[in-house]
Amino acid sequence: MGRAPCCDKANVKKGPWSPEEDAKLKSYIEKHGTGGNWIALPTKIAGLKRCGKSCRLRWLNYLRPNIKHGGFSEEEDKLICSLYISIGSRWSVIAAQLPGRTDNDIKNYWNTRLKKKLLGRHRNKEQQARRGASLKQNMNTRGSTVNNIYSPLVSTQQQPYWPELPVLAPVPYSNQLASLNDHESIRKLLIKLGGKFSDDNQPNPQVPNIEISASTVQQQIYEQEVVAAKVGHTRYCTEEAAGGVNMMDFGGQSSTYSEQVMASGISPLQRLDGMEFFYGEDMGNDKMLIAGSTSSGSCCWGSDTSSLVYPPLLASNYEGHLQVQDQLQGECAAFQEFRYPEEQYGAVHL
DNA sequence: AACACGAACAACCGCATTAAT
DNA sequence: TATTAATGCGGTTGTTCGTGT
């Protein structure tokens, strides 16, 4: 037996909201609040034949004050992209980092534009590279030295398009993830994004045709692995209606950010190498800084699949960290401020 | 002008999680 | 502790609008 429907489907209106419905819902909530019960809400508003769920969605995504629609800035683009690669399609967490944006808005924006922008840039580079490789092959077949275009000899004179995969940061990933340290895993991420690659059927795995940090992908999958192994209840970051981000924990089994950094042995802020295809060629030293493998975009340390680093101490040995739990909030606040200065993104309330 | 197509966005649906009892 | 209902979330679908032919 399935669960009971949240409302009488036969007596609720579906489809786009009319301005009159918007006005009714908005004025009611502004006067009386939601009452903490969305299901009961529409029954209190005369003439509003909507499901409570629909009311909630309409309010959160459209009617709520301080909602921004469209006009995503370049900075927001970068942030969304960084976070997506870091934590995946956890739109509510991503939205928590973008004041005034809703998860639905960001999700739509990603699906309709950013994803294509990202893949498009990659494909452009791929095409350029193919042309370059083709040209070089032509030169070679005319009698010049036969060089593999990926050989060090060539790379000293002209950088091949295919980037060296970065040396993985010494994050103490588990053994079972060792197999993820390869190009195939990376390919899968972009395939997941909807990409199709010209060498999909080519047998040579030595030629990466995508540019993304292996450590980033490794981390993403690692997080998913760790989630399954995590014990205890999980609480996570929520965005209150007012826009504040609440700090949560996972069953009191947290460690401080600095401890995680020390445990992992890598820089707190890790460059998102390999994102050039998205950010453009001219980003130079202004590469997007992300939390990399050691921190999340938010302070959602307990988020079940967030971008947190989960060194072994977190995954398997939580003891000894309870006493520093209260330090976490302060350190998060400091880190948050560092990453997202108030003048740029507004204050993040912890 | 009519049509086809794709992009953008709003809304819905089902499932997982959480809270209340 | 088990059960039930509300809420939150992410994936998906439906609708509208703009553009090209």
XYZ file of C-alpha atoms (C1' of nucleotides) in Angstrom:
392
model
C 0.000 0.000 0.000
C 1.440 3.344 -1.036
C 1.406 6.443 1.046
C -1.647 8.613 1.225
C -1.741 11.565 -1.153
C -0.950 14.898 0.430
C -4.156 16.423 -0.867
C -7.289 15.665 -2.788
C -5.915 15.577 -6.300
C -9.342 15.961 -7.809
C -10.035 19.261 -6.122
C -6.775 21.084 -6.579
C -5.721 23.221 -9.457
C -2.538 22.368 -11.285
C -0.401 24.213 -13.734
C 0.876 27.770 -13.810
C -0.095 30.130 -11.049
C -2.228 33.125 -11.895
C -1.397 36.586 -10.527
C -4.530 36.370 -8.384
C -3.388 33.134 -6.796
C 0.054 34.602 -6.211
C -1.461 37.638 -4.545
C -3.669 35.521 -2.286
C -0.841 33.289 -1.154
C 1.609 36.137 -0.726
C -0.689 38.348 1.276
C -1.768 35.488 3.506
C 1.764 34.409 4.322
C 2.882 37.980 4.863
C 0.063 38.474 7.344
C -0.092 35.117 9.063
C 3.020 33.205 8.127
C 2.903 29.625 7.007
C 1.780 28.368 10.371
C 4.336 25.647 10.065
C 1.954 23.521 8.096
C 1.959 23.790 4.352
C -0.628 21.073 3.898
C -3.198 22.996 5.895
C -2.273 26.363 4.455
C -4.361 26.382 1.269
C -7.479 25.436 3.196
C -7.122 28.671 5.135
C -6.910 30.830 2.051
C -10.284 31.480 0.547
C -10.534 30.543 -3.069
C -7.099 29.040 -3.345
C -7.496 25.550 -4.723
C -3.909 24.485 -4.556
C -2.035 21.640 -2.984
C 0.025 22.617 0.042
C 3.086 21.284 -1.635
C 2.438 23.490 -4.601
C 1.992 26.508 -2.314
C 5.264 25.815 -0.622
C 7.079 25.524 -3.931
C 5.521 28.680 -5.264
C 6.426 30.626 -2.172
C 9.989 29.352 -1.930
C 10.803 29.642 -5.591
C 8.936 32.712 -6.613
C 7.011 34.739 -4.050
C 9.480 34.779 -1.190
C 11.130 38.165 -0.660
C 14.631 38.841 -1.998
C 14.450 36.223 -4.693
C 16.585 36.930 -7.725
C 15.586 35.616 -11.121
C 17.931 35.249 -14.051
C 20.926 37.437 -14.640
C 23.487 35.091 -13.223
C 26.848 36.755 -12.900
C 30.137 35.275 -13.996
C 31.062 34.821 -10.374
C 27.887 32.898 -9.748
C 28.558 30.765 -12.805
C 31.956 29.884 -11.476
C 30.680 29.154 -8.048
C 27.897 26.914 -9.300
C 30.266 25.058 -11.541
C 32.848 24.615 -8.846
C 30.311 23.370 -6.394
C 28.695 21.040 -8.878
C 31.989 19.424 -9.659
C 32.794 19.310 -6.013
C 29.533 18.041 -4.556
C 27.354 17.069 -7.470
C 23.720 17.887 -7.992
C 22.942 18.913 -4.466
C 21.125 22.005 -5.501
C 19.907 23.043 -2.104
C 23.457 23.112 -0.800
C 24.641 25.011 -3.841
C 21.751 27.441 -3.503
C 22.747 28.096 0.093
C 25.924 29.643 -1.248
C 24.115 31.982 -3.587
C 21.944 34.432 -1.686
C 18.640 35.091 -3.366
C 18.887 32.068 -5.613
C 16.681 29.040 -5.295
C 17.710 25.479 -5.828
C 15.181 25.166 -8.618
C 16.562 28.230 -10.348
C 20.103 27.005 -10.143
C 19.127 23.547 -11.266
C 17.358 24.944 -14.312
C 20.215 27.292 -15.043
C 22.685 24.467 -14.844
C 20.662 22.109 -17.005
C 19.866 24.631 -19.696
C 22.979 26.741 -19.872
C 25.950 26.052 -17.664
C 26.239 22.401 -18.553
C 26.237 23.237 -22.229
C 28.660 26.064 -21.693
C 30.999 23.750 -19.912
C 30.761 20.964 -22.436
C 30.872 23.405 -25.300
C 34.148 24.853 -24.191
C 35.571 21.438 -23.778
C 34.477 20.411 -27.228
C 35.967 23.524 -28.753
C 39.272 22.688 -27.238
C 38.917 19.122 -28.338
C 38.354 20.238 -31.888
C 41.315 22.584 -31.762
C 43.464 19.813 -30.452
C 42.314 17.419 -33.097
C 43.159 19.937 -35.754
C 46.550 20.474 -34.186
C 47.235 16.781 -33.954
C 46.156 16.293 -37.501
C 48.477 19.025 -38.669
C 51.367 17.548 -36.781
C 50.662 14.127 -38.183
C 50.713 15.533 -41.684
C 54.065 17.105 -41.040
C 55.397 13.865 -39.677
C 54.271 11.822 -42.614
C 56.145 14.170 -44.899
C 59.407 12.770 -43.648
C 60.193 14.612 -40.474
C 61.082 12.810 -37.316
C 58.341 10.489 -36.251
C 57.317 11.716 -32.859
C 54.488 10.713 -30.733
C 52.681 13.945 -30.064
C 52.488 13.034 -26.437
C 56.170 12.424 -26.080
C 58.283 14.616 -23.849
C 60.358 15.603 -26.863
C 57.451 17.319 -28.402
C 56.066 18.723 -25.252
C 59.214 20.680 -24.611
C 58.661 22.622 -27.778
C 54.952 22.744 -27.990
C 52.580 21.822 -25.276
C 50.226 19.115 -26.371
C 46.624 19.897 -25.837
C 46.048 16.928 -23.600
C 47.012 18.125 -20.206
C 48.930 16.108 -17.781
C 46.560 14.975 -15.162
C 47.614 16.752 -12.037
C 49.474 14.843 -9.462
C 46.873 13.870 -6.993
C 46.924 15.642 -3.735
C 47.979 13.323 -0.970
C 44.510 12.865 0.307
C 44.319 9.653 2.199
C 41.769 7.991 0.069
C 40.854 4.474 0.816
C 42.399 1.606 -1.029
C 39.203 0.746 -2.732
C 39.336 4.061 -4.457
C 42.687 3.492 -5.955
C 41.008 2.248 -9.064
C 39.326 5.582 -9.485
C 42.589 7.297 -10.046
C 42.374 6.975 -13.779
C 41.082 8.700 -16.824
C 38.121 6.408 -17.188
C 36.616 7.665 -13.981
C 37.050 11.206 -15.111
C 35.482 10.471 -18.417
C 32.465 9.101 -16.670
C 31.827 12.369 -14.927
C 31.572 14.295 -18.133
C 29.563 11.544 -19.714
C 27.245 11.908 -16.778
C 27.004 15.556 -17.680
C 25.833 14.529 -21.093
C 29.122 14.597 -22.882
C 30.075 12.297 -25.669
C 33.639 12.057 -26.658
C 35.233 11.368 -29.924
C 37.492 8.684 -28.646
C 34.809 6.823 -26.781
C 35.600 3.770 -28.816
C 39.280 4.187 -28.953
C 41.244 1.633 -27.079
C 44.012 3.926 -25.899
C 43.274 5.113 -22.407
C 46.498 7.067 -22.322
C 44.960 9.919 -24.180
C 42.698 11.907 -21.950
C 40.390 14.121 -23.863
C 38.856 15.803 -20.937
C 40.306 18.275 -18.604
C 39.316 17.936 -15.061
C 41.192 17.310 -11.937
C 41.367 13.659 -11.171
C 41.428 14.488 -7.541
C 38.151 16.312 -7.876
C 36.407 13.360 -9.366
C 38.099 11.031 -7.029
C 36.856 13.102 -4.177
C 33.325 13.108 -5.467
C 33.158 9.380 -5.684
C 35.011 9.015 -2.459
C 32.382 11.042 -0.700
C 29.689 8.762 -2.003
C 31.611 5.787 -0.741
C 32.076 7.296 2.670
C 28.444 8.142 3.022
C 27.571 4.506 2.917
C 29.989 3.811 5.681
C 29.075 6.689 7.890
C 27.494 5.848 11.160
C 25.087 7.692 13.344
C 22.493 10.213 12.438
C 23.194 12.957 10.045
C 22.088 16.474 10.270
C 22.988 18.893 7.654
C 23.014 22.377 6.457
C 19.695 23.987 5.942
C 18.814 27.301 4.540
C 16.267 29.074 6.599
C 13.651 31.217 4.993
C 15.609 34.234 6.117
C 18.576 33.053 4.145
C 20.790 32.100 7.015
C 22.870 28.992 6.848
C 22.698 26.822 9.864
C 25.576 24.880 11.057
C 24.848 21.277 11.694
C 26.826 18.362 12.799
C 26.772 14.703 12.175
C 25.976 13.119 15.413
C 28.515 15.138 17.288
C 31.229 13.321 15.440
C 32.940 16.148 13.773
C 36.409 17.491 13.708
C 37.613 20.984 13.202
C 38.429 22.236 9.817
C 42.041 22.742 10.731
C 42.256 19.221 12.014
C 40.900 17.931 8.763
C 43.440 19.974 6.907
C 46.239 18.674 9.015
C 45.025 15.147 8.626
C 44.808 15.431 4.907
C 48.085 17.227 4.543
C 46.988 19.527 1.793
C 46.258 23.138 1.374
C 42.991 24.486 2.711
C 42.261 26.149 -0.547
C 43.006 24.027 -3.476
C 43.062 25.276 -6.982
C 40.470 23.762 -9.179
C 42.931 22.795 -11.794
C 41.417 21.548 -14.966
C 38.589 24.045 -14.894
C 40.201 26.171 -17.537
C 37.873 24.793 -20.146
C 35.056 26.415 -18.289
C 36.628 29.589 -17.053
C 38.365 30.397 -20.253
C 41.950 30.626 -21.282
C 42.644 33.982 -19.776
C 42.078 33.188 -16.222
C 45.771 32.965 -15.586
C 46.446 33.072 -11.900
C 42.921 34.011 -11.181
C 41.720 30.456 -11.178
C 38.718 29.740 -9.137
C 39.645 28.747 -5.707
C 37.526 26.082 -4.260
C 37.546 24.201 -1.124
C 39.041 21.313 -2.943
C 39.371 18.154 -1.020
C 39.469 19.703 2.356
C 36.411 21.743 2.849
C 32.988 22.415 1.564
C 31.610 25.395 -0.168
C 29.421 25.916 2.793
C 29.866 25.007 6.337
C 27.841 21.913 5.946
C 30.341 19.664 7.538
C 27.781 17.067 8.294
C 26.077 17.044 4.998
C 25.802 13.482 3.912
C 27.423 13.822 0.543
C 28.801 17.289 0.729
C 32.117 18.394 -0.576
C 33.790 17.773 2.661
C 36.951 15.942 2.959
C 36.375 12.738 4.745
C 39.755 11.568 5.736
C 39.841 8.205 7.382
C 39.641 9.767 10.764
C 36.216 10.998 9.915
C 35.048 7.890 8.255
C 36.240 5.443 10.761
C 37.388 7.122 13.910
C 35.258 9.872 15.293
C 36.414 9.465 18.848
C 38.442 12.290 20.181
C 36.702 14.900 18.135
C 33.729 15.538 20.293
C 35.616 17.974 22.452
C 36.399 20.275 19.593
C 32.959 20.348 18.116
C 32.236 23.796 19.403
C 35.340 25.118 17.696
C 33.960 24.094 14.385
C 31.425 26.797 14.079
C 33.926 29.568 14.603
C 36.397 28.122 12.180
C 33.714 27.658 9.597
C 32.681 31.236 9.975
C 36.224 32.399 9.455
C 36.662 30.192 6.450
C 33.352 31.211 5.003
C 34.293 34.832 5.349
C 37.588 34.142 3.652
C 35.973 32.446 0.726
C 32.960 34.647 0.374
C 33.748 38.101 1.613
C 30.714 39.859 2.898
C 30.997 42.628 0.373
C 30.664 40.096 -2.397
C 28.090 37.654 -1.232
C 26.686 39.177 1.872
C 27.062 37.872 5.325
C 26.599 34.220 5.987
C 24.991 33.682 9.297
C 26.015 30.652 11.175
C 2.373 34.026 -42.187
C 2.907 29.421 -40.726
C 5.422 25.960 -38.976
C 9.195 23.492 -36.615
C 12.488 23.438 -33.353
C 15.008 24.390 -29.302
C 15.882 27.087 -25.096
C 14.287 28.635 -20.807
C 11.600 28.313 -17.031
C 7.767 26.839 -13.933
C 5.678 23.239 -11.827
C 4.859 18.445 -10.666
C 6.038 13.841 -8.941
C 8.008 10.451 -6.160
C 11.207 9.294 -2.787
C 14.018 10.044 1.422
C 14.328 12.204 5.616
C 12.583 14.189 9.706
C 9.399 15.068 13.342
C 5.508 13.979 16.037
C 2.869 10.703 18.486
C 10.432 1.473 19.083
C 7.106 1.670 15.492
C 4.042 4.192 12.837
C 2.341 8.046 10.437
C 2.369 12.414 8.296
C 4.851 16.629 6.879
C 8.657 18.473 4.687
C 12.593 18.829 1.637
C 14.948 17.509 -2.299
C 16.215 16.198 -6.954
C 14.684 14.444 -11.314
C 11.509 15.045 -14.790
C 7.814 16.942 -17.479
C 4.972 20.547 -19.415
C 4.408 25.129 -21.161
C 5.812 29.357 -23.151
C 8.563 32.074 -25.963
C 12.008 33.212 -29.379
C 14.288 32.172 -33.633
C 15.108 30.172 -38.055
C 13.253 28.316 -42.323
